[in-house]
PDB file of C-alpha atoms in Angstrom:
ATOM      1  CA  ASP C  19     228.461 209.448  55.128  1.00 51.00           C
ATOM      2  CA  ALA C  20     230.477 212.641  54.650  1.00 59.00           C
ATOM      3  CA  GLY C  21     227.382 214.265  53.134  1.00 92.00           C
ATOM      4  CA  ILE C  22     227.415 212.304  49.869  1.00 96.00           C
ATOM      5  CA  THR C  23     224.175 211.901  47.950  1.00 96.00           C
ATOM      6  CA  GLN C  24     223.872 209.780  44.850  1.00 97.00           C
ATOM      7  CA  SER C  25     220.939 210.055  42.484  1.00 97.00           C
ATOM      8  CA  PRO C  26     219.067 208.187  41.308  1.00 97.00           C
ATOM      9  CA  ARG C  27     219.391 205.274  43.726  1.00 96.00           C
ATOM     10  CA  HIS C  28     217.886 202.844  41.241  1.00 97.00           C
ATOM     11  CA  LYS C  29     217.460 203.014  37.494  1.00 97.00           C
ATOM     12  CA  VAL C  30     216.343 200.623  34.796  1.00 97.00           C
ATOM     13  CA  THR C  31     216.916 201.614  31.203  1.00 96.00           C
ATOM     14  CA  GLU C  32     217.338 200.160  27.761  1.00 96.00           C
ATOM     15  CA  THR C  33     220.453 199.440  25.742  1.00 97.00           C
ATOM     16  CA  GLY C  34     221.559 202.417  23.674  1.00 97.00           C
ATOM     17  CA  THR C  35     220.036 205.112  25.853  1.00 96.00           C
ATOM     18  CA  PRO C  36     222.117 207.786  27.578  1.00 96.00           C
ATOM     19  CA  VAL C  37     222.280 207.684  31.349  1.00 97.00           C
ATOM     20  CA  THR C  38     223.635 210.241  33.804  1.00 98.00           C
ATOM     21  CA  LEU C  39     224.344 209.520  37.444  1.00 98.00           C
ATOM     22  CA  ARG C  40     224.894 212.335  39.888  1.00 98.00           C
ATOM     23  CA  CYS C  41     227.051 212.576  42.962  1.00 98.00           C
ATOM     24  CA  HIS C  42     226.609 215.535  45.284  1.00 98.00           C
ATOM     25  CA  GLN C  43     228.805 216.259  48.307  1.00 97.00           C
ATOM     26  CA  THR C  44     228.540 218.846  51.046  1.00 96.00           C
ATOM     27  CA  GLU C  45     232.017 218.383  52.544  1.00 91.00           C
ATOM     28  CA  ASN C  46     233.967 220.511  50.052  1.00 93.00           C
ATOM     29  CA  HIS C  47     236.335 217.615  49.368  1.00 93.00           C
ATOM     30  CA  ARG C  48     238.752 218.170  46.533  1.00 93.00           C
ATOM     31  CA  TYR C  49     238.824 214.616  45.202  1.00 93.00           C
ATOM     32  CA  MET C  50     235.840 212.693  43.859  1.00 95.00           C
ATOM     33  CA  TYR C  51     235.717 209.202  42.413  1.00 96.00           C
ATOM     34  CA  TRP C  52     233.322 206.952  40.536  1.00 97.00           C
ATOM     35  CA  TYR C  53     233.578 203.193  41.037  1.00 97.00           C
ATOM     36  CA  ARG C  54     231.579 200.259  39.819  1.00 97.00           C
ATOM     37  CA  GLN C  55     231.048 197.139  41.899  1.00 96.00           C
ATOM     38  CA  ASP C  56     230.603 193.755  40.271  1.00 93.00           C
ATOM     39  CA  PRO C  57     230.717 190.269  41.799  1.00 86.00           C
ATOM     40  CA  GLY C  58     234.238 188.869  41.856  1.00 82.00           C
ATOM     41  CA  HIS C  59     235.822 192.223  41.014  1.00 86.00           C
ATOM     42  CA  GLY C  60     235.418 194.315  44.121  1.00 88.00           C
ATOM     43  CA  LEU C  61     235.344 198.011  43.312  1.00 93.00           C
ATOM     44  CA  ARG C  62     236.982 199.275  40.161  1.00 94.00           C
ATOM     45  CA  LEU C  63     237.741 202.904  39.464  1.00 94.00           C
ATOM     46  CA  ILE C  64     235.992 204.405  36.437  1.00 97.00           C
ATOM     47  CA  HIS C  65     237.011 208.067  36.569  1.00 97.00           C
ATOM     48  CA  TYR C  66     238.142 210.500  39.194  1.00 95.00           C
ATOM     49  CA  SER C  67     238.436 214.225  39.682  1.00 95.00           C
ATOM     50  CA  TYR C  68     241.110 216.207  41.481  1.00 92.00           C
ATOM     51  CA  GLY C  69     239.403 219.576  41.165  1.00 93.00           C
ATOM     52  CA  VAL C  70     236.811 221.539  39.235  1.00 95.00           C
ATOM     53  CA  LYS C  71     237.146 220.652  35.555  1.00 94.00           C
ATOM     54  CA  ASP C  72     240.092 218.356  36.373  1.00 95.00           C
ATOM     55  CA  THR C  73     239.316 214.715  35.674  1.00 95.00           C
ATOM     56  CA  ASP C  74     241.178 211.612  34.624  1.00 94.00           C
ATOM     57  CA  LYS C  75     240.518 208.022  33.673  1.00 94.00           C
ATOM     58  CA  GLY C  76     240.539 205.026  35.956  1.00 93.00           C
ATOM     59  CA  GLU C  77     241.024 201.375  35.061  1.00 91.00           C
ATOM     60  CA  VAL C  78     237.574 200.785  33.477  1.00 95.00           C
ATOM     61  CA  SER C  79     236.793 204.102  31.784  1.00 96.00           C
ATOM     62  CA  ASP C  80     235.709 202.865  28.333  1.00 96.00           C
ATOM     63  CA  GLY C  81     232.092 203.836  27.603  1.00 96.00           C
ATOM     64  CA  TYR C  82     231.961 206.411  30.423  1.00 98.00           C
ATOM     65  CA  SER C  83     232.537 210.132  30.646  1.00 97.00           C
ATOM     66  CA  VAL C  84     232.482 212.501  33.612  1.00 98.00           C
ATOM     67  CA  SER C  85     232.151 216.179  34.320  1.00 97.00           C
ATOM     68  CA  ARG C  86     232.788 218.347  37.312  1.00 97.00           C
ATOM     69  CA  SER C  87     231.679 221.956  36.894  1.00 96.00           C
ATOM     70  CA  LYS C  88     231.330 222.615  40.625  1.00 96.00           C
ATOM     71  CA  THR C  89     233.217 221.322  43.645  1.00 96.00           C
ATOM     72  CA  GLU C  90     230.120 219.635  45.007  1.00 97.00           C
ATOM     73  CA  ASP C  91     228.904 217.779  41.905  1.00 98.00           C
ATOM     74  CA  PHE C  92     230.473 214.968  39.914  1.00 98.00           C
ATOM     75  CA  LEU C  93     228.459 213.494  37.044  1.00 98.00           C
ATOM     76  CA  LEU C  94     228.990 210.125  35.421  1.00 98.00           C
ATOM     77  CA  THR C  95     227.523 209.656  31.934  1.00 98.00           C
ATOM     78  CA  LEU C  96     227.016 206.533  29.916  1.00 97.00           C
ATOM     79  CA  GLU C  97     226.638 207.924  26.406  1.00 92.00           C
ATOM     80  CA  SER C  98     225.035 204.770  25.008  1.00 96.00           C
ATOM     81  CA  ALA C  99     224.364 202.227  27.725  1.00 96.00           C
ATOM     82  CA  THR C 100     225.223 198.563  27.171  1.00 97.00           C
ATOM     83  CA  SER C 101     224.208 195.510  29.170  1.00 96.00           C
ATOM     84  CA  SER C 102     227.822 195.125  30.382  1.00 96.00           C
ATOM     85  CA  GLN C 103     227.366 198.387  32.251  1.00 97.00           C
ATOM     86  CA  THR C 104     224.717 196.890  34.500  1.00 97.00           C
ATOM     87  CA  SER C 105     226.286 197.311  37.904  1.00 97.00           C
ATOM     88  CA  VAL C 106     226.196 199.135  41.203  1.00 97.00           C
ATOM     89  CA  TYR C 107     227.918 202.499  40.991  1.00 98.00           C
ATOM     90  CA  PHE C 108     229.511 204.207  43.952  1.00 97.00           C
ATOM     91  CA  CYS C 109     230.715 207.727  44.340  1.00 97.00           C
ATOM     92  CA  ALA C 110     233.443 208.540  46.847  1.00 96.00           C
ATOM     93  CA  THR C 111     235.094 211.721  48.024  1.00 95.00           C
ATOM     94  CA  GLY C 112     238.415 212.391  49.691  1.00 91.00           C
ATOM     95  CA  GLN C 113     240.603 215.181  50.901  1.00 84.00           C
ATOM     96  CA  GLY C 114     244.247 214.478  50.177  1.00 75.00           C
ATOM     97  CA  GLY C 115     245.583 211.764  52.453  1.00 73.00           C
ATOM     98  CA  GLU C 116     242.316 211.333  54.333  1.00 81.00           C
ATOM     99  CA  PRO C 117     240.289 208.126  53.815  1.00 88.00           C
ATOM    100  CA  GLN C 118     237.709 208.091  51.067  1.00 91.00           C
ATOM    101  CA  HIS C 119     234.046 208.264  52.055  1.00 93.00           C
ATOM    102  CA  PHE C 120     231.357 206.589  50.019  1.00 95.00           C
ATOM    103  CA  GLY C 121     227.807 207.261  48.963  1.00 95.00           C
ATOM    104  CA  ASP C 122     225.069 204.646  49.217  1.00 94.00           C
ATOM    105  CA  GLY C 123     225.322 203.618  45.574  1.00 96.00           C
ATOM    106  CA  THR C 124     223.175 203.583  42.454  1.00 97.00           C
ATOM    107  CA  ARG C 125     221.888 200.275  41.179  1.00 97.00           C
ATOM    108  CA  LEU C 126     221.733 200.487  37.381  1.00 98.00           C
ATOM    109  CA  SER C 127     220.122 197.815  35.225  1.00 97.00           C
ATOM    110  CA  ILE C 128     220.396 197.966  31.446  1.00 97.00           C
ATOM    111  CA  LEU C 129     218.038 195.697  29.558  1.00 95.00           C
TER     112      LEU C 129
ATOM    113  CA  GLY A  11     250.444 196.043  37.900  1.00 56.00           C
ATOM    114  CA  GLU A  12     248.990 196.779  41.262  1.00 65.00           C
ATOM    115  CA  ASP A  13     246.719 194.124  42.681  1.00 84.00           C
ATOM    116  CA  VAL A  14     244.998 193.364  45.972  1.00 90.00           C
ATOM    117  CA  GLU A  15     243.788 189.858  46.766  1.00 92.00           C
ATOM    118  CA  GLN A  16     241.405 188.495  49.368  1.00 94.00           C
ATOM    119  CA  SER A  17     239.711 185.189  49.976  1.00 89.00           C
ATOM    120  CA  LEU A  18     236.030 185.317  49.009  1.00 90.00           C
ATOM    121  CA  PHE A  19     234.310 183.743  51.994  1.00 95.00           C
ATOM    122  CA  LEU A  20     234.755 183.238  55.716  1.00 97.00           C
ATOM    123  CA  SER A  21     232.359 181.630  58.155  1.00 97.00           C
ATOM    124  CA  VAL A  22     232.741 181.809  61.937  1.00 97.00           C
ATOM    125  CA  ARG A  23     230.635 181.108  64.994  1.00 97.00           C
ATOM    126  CA  GLU A  24     229.294 183.931  67.114  1.00 97.00           C
ATOM    127  CA  GLY A  25     231.748 184.795  69.876  1.00 97.00           C
ATOM    128  CA  ASP A  26     234.787 183.465  68.005  1.00 97.00           C
ATOM    129  CA  SER A  27     237.468 185.644  66.456  1.00 97.00           C
ATOM    130  CA  SER A  28     237.465 186.326  62.728  1.00 97.00           C
ATOM    131  CA  VAL A  29     240.618 186.923  60.730  1.00 97.00           C
ATOM    132  CA  ILE A  30     240.316 188.355  57.242  1.00 97.00           C
ATOM    133  CA  ASN A  31     243.468 188.378  55.148  1.00 97.00           C
ATOM    134  CA  CYS A  32     244.642 190.541  52.271  1.00 95.00           C
ATOM    135  CA  THR A  33     247.765 190.651  50.121  1.00 94.00           C
ATOM    136  CA  TYR A  34     248.824 193.615  48.065  1.00 90.00           C
ATOM    137  CA  THR A  35     251.539 194.310  45.534  1.00 84.00           C
ATOM    138  CA  ASP A  36     252.455 197.981  45.757  1.00 77.00           C
ATOM    139  CA  SER A  37     255.229 198.107  48.325  1.00 71.00           C
ATOM    140  CA  SER A  38     255.167 201.897  48.266  1.00 75.00           C
ATOM    141  CA  SER A  39     251.532 202.218  49.403  1.00 72.00           C
ATOM    142  CA  THR A  40     251.180 204.874  52.049  1.00 78.00           C
ATOM    143  CA  TYR A  41     248.005 203.700  53.759  1.00 87.00           C
ATOM    144  CA  LEU A  42     246.034 200.477  53.817  1.00 91.00           C
ATOM    145  CA  TYR A  43     242.344 200.448  54.629  1.00 94.00           C
ATOM    146  CA  TRP A  44     239.562 198.157  55.753  1.00 97.00           C
ATOM    147  CA  TYR A  45     235.989 198.918  54.722  1.00 97.00           C
ATOM    148  CA  LYS A  46     232.759 197.131  55.634  1.00 97.00           C
ATOM    149  CA  GLN A  47     229.765 196.828  53.326  1.00 96.00           C
ATOM    150  CA  GLU A  48     226.385 195.706  54.598  1.00 94.00           C
ATOM    151  CA  PRO A  49     223.706 194.554  52.133  1.00 89.00           C
ATOM    152  CA  GLY A  50     222.368 197.350  49.961  1.00 86.00           C
ATOM    153  CA  ALA A  51     224.658 199.935  51.510  1.00 89.00           C
ATOM    154  CA  GLY A  52     227.820 201.792  50.653  1.00 91.00           C
ATOM    155  CA  LEU A  53     231.247 201.176  52.084  1.00 95.00           C
ATOM    156  CA  GLN A  54     231.887 202.182  55.659  1.00 95.00           C
ATOM    157  CA  LEU A  55     235.446 202.890  56.765  1.00 95.00           C
ATOM    158  CA  LEU A  56     236.400 200.584  59.624  1.00 96.00           C
ATOM    159  CA  THR A  57     240.026 201.391  60.179  1.00 95.00           C
ATOM    160  CA  TYR A  58     243.259 202.109  58.395  1.00 93.00           C
ATOM    161  CA  ILE A  59     246.958 201.771  59.042  1.00 92.00           C
ATOM    162  CA  PHE A  60     249.927 203.791  57.966  1.00 89.00           C
ATOM    163  CA  SER A  61     252.522 201.769  56.136  1.00 85.00           C
ATOM    164  CA  ASN A  62     255.230 202.353  58.753  1.00 86.00           C
ATOM    165  CA  MET A  63     253.116 200.713  61.473  1.00 89.00           C
ATOM    166  CA  ASP A  64     252.961 197.013  62.298  1.00 92.00           C
ATOM    167  CA  MET A  65     249.746 196.957  64.262  1.00 95.00           C
ATOM    168  CA  LYS A  66     246.754 199.066  65.117  1.00 95.00           C
ATOM    169  CA  GLN A  67     244.038 198.230  67.609  1.00 96.00           C
ATOM    170  CA  ASP A  68     240.631 199.838  67.815  1.00 93.00           C
ATOM    171  CA  GLN A  69     238.199 198.217  70.267  1.00 95.00           C
ATOM    172  CA  ARG A  70     237.358 194.775  68.804  1.00 96.00           C
ATOM    173  CA  LEU A  71     239.402 195.384  65.674  1.00 97.00           C
ATOM    174  CA  THR A  72     243.103 194.618  65.290  1.00 97.00           C
ATOM    175  CA  VAL A  73     244.986 195.322  62.085  1.00 97.00           C
ATOM    176  CA  LEU A  74     248.317 193.636  61.447  1.00 97.00           C
ATOM    177  CA  LEU A  75     250.641 194.688  58.660  1.00 95.00           C
ATOM    178  CA  ASN A  76     253.568 192.611  57.448  1.00 93.00           C
ATOM    179  CA  LYS A  77     255.235 194.917  55.011  1.00 90.00           C
ATOM    180  CA  LYS A  78     257.930 192.428  54.039  1.00 89.00           C
ATOM    181  CA  ASP A  79     255.318 189.905  52.853  1.00 91.00           C
ATOM    182  CA  LYS A  80     252.841 192.613  51.742  1.00 90.00           C
ATOM    183  CA  HIS A  81     250.205 191.020  53.952  1.00 94.00           C
ATOM    184  CA  LEU A  82     247.439 192.798  55.825  1.00 95.00           C
ATOM    185  CA  SER A  83     244.957 191.214  58.193  1.00 97.00           C
ATOM    186  CA  LEU A  84     241.889 192.317  60.108  1.00 97.00           C
ATOM    187  CA  ARG A  85     241.003 190.493  63.295  1.00 98.00           C
ATOM    188  CA  ILE A  86     237.543 190.942  64.778  1.00 97.00           C
ATOM    189  CA  ALA A  87     237.328 189.778  68.370  1.00 97.00           C
ATOM    190  CA  ASP A  88     234.109 188.338  69.802  1.00 97.00           C
ATOM    191  CA  THR A  89     232.429 188.306  66.397  1.00 98.00           C
ATOM    192  CA  GLN A  90     228.721 189.120  66.455  1.00 97.00           C
ATOM    193  CA  THR A  91     225.943 188.453  63.943  1.00 95.00           C
ATOM    194  CA  GLY A  92     225.971 192.179  63.162  1.00 95.00           C
ATOM    195  CA  ASP A  93     229.480 191.750  61.826  1.00 97.00           C
ATOM    196  CA  SER A  94     228.139 189.700  58.905  1.00 97.00           C
ATOM    197  CA  ALA A  95     229.045 191.765  55.852  1.00 97.00           C
ATOM    198  CA  ILE A  96     231.555 192.065  53.032  1.00 96.00           C
ATOM    199  CA  TYR A  97     234.960 193.378  54.071  1.00 97.00           C
ATOM    200  CA  PHE A  98     237.223 195.123  51.584  1.00 96.00           C
ATOM    201  CA  CYS A  99     240.855 195.947  51.951  1.00 95.00           C
ATOM    202  CA  ALA A 100     242.307 198.738  49.853  1.00 93.00           C
ATOM    203  CA  GLU A 101     245.686 200.268  49.277  1.00 89.00           C
ATOM    204  CA  SER A 102     246.303 203.860  48.332  1.00 85.00           C
ATOM    205  CA  THR A 103     248.498 204.538  45.352  1.00 71.00           C
ATOM    206  CA  THR A 104     251.550 206.673  45.626  1.00 62.00           C
ATOM    207  CA  SER A 105     250.404 209.143  42.976  1.00 65.00           C
ATOM    208  CA  GLY A 106     249.106 212.538  43.994  1.00 66.00           C
ATOM    209  CA  THR A 107     245.571 211.544  43.065  1.00 70.00           C
ATOM    210  CA  TYR A 108     245.055 209.301  46.133  1.00 78.00           C
ATOM    211  CA  LYS A 109     243.478 206.535  44.094  1.00 84.00           C
ATOM    212  CA  TYR A 110     242.680 203.269  45.795  1.00 89.00           C
ATOM    213  CA  ILE A 111     243.050 199.703  44.605  1.00 89.00           C
ATOM    214  CA  PHE A 112     240.424 197.474  46.214  1.00 91.00           C
ATOM    215  CA  GLY A 113     240.451 193.782  46.859  1.00 92.00           C
ATOM    216  CA  THR A 114     237.543 191.620  45.724  1.00 92.00           C
ATOM    217  CA  GLY A 115     236.029 191.600  49.196  1.00 94.00           C
ATOM    218  CA  THR A 116     235.588 188.825  51.781  1.00 96.00           C
ATOM    219  CA  ARG A 117     232.049 187.850  52.698  1.00 96.00           C
ATOM    220  CA  LEU A 118     231.939 187.126  56.423  1.00 97.00           C
ATOM    221  CA  LYS A 119     229.079 185.005  57.686  1.00 97.00           C
ATOM    222  CA  VAL A 120     228.593 184.763  61.420  1.00 97.00           C
ATOM    223  CA  LEU A 121     226.685 181.723  62.614  1.00 95.00           C
ATOM    224  CA  ALA A 122     224.569 182.012  65.744  1.00 90.00           C
TER     225      ALA A 122
END
């Protein structure tokens, strides 16, 4: 949808390792978002970007960092993964007041 | 703070109407959205309504907004087994960053 590709789609890793998830868009949308989805919580915003090199924290940003060096790419990094970060991660893009469009998600398991 | 609430489960028979409800807290939200999530997939935008509207209809979907009670509903007419999914409502924040607050999602199960 809206030309959003998330990679990898699945990843299993160990506690304490760094992990980077990538979101790539082809729609030239200004805004990009990273969410995590957990049972009973819906989707919660981790970080978002409102332009190249412009990012800000969401409601569950602890333990995560992001970078956006190009319009089309938004990276989410877990510097030292913990089991509580096992989740499904979704990237979304938006253009001002237009609805957000979502990628297909990355299922991350941290053992 | 801002919060969006939904019931967790709904079960209906094929051919009946489904009504999924949502309450929100930010009275200054500009838009309210309904998304559908099928197993293993991302969120698909179903419909959305501007906050100055009371109702919006799109084929089998009807959205009702009661701004006074901060209540949003999604009615699916003639529900089919393919409608089985999780439905999320979301409100947009009033900040210039267009952030959304999502509800917990309602799992709709359609019985044949």
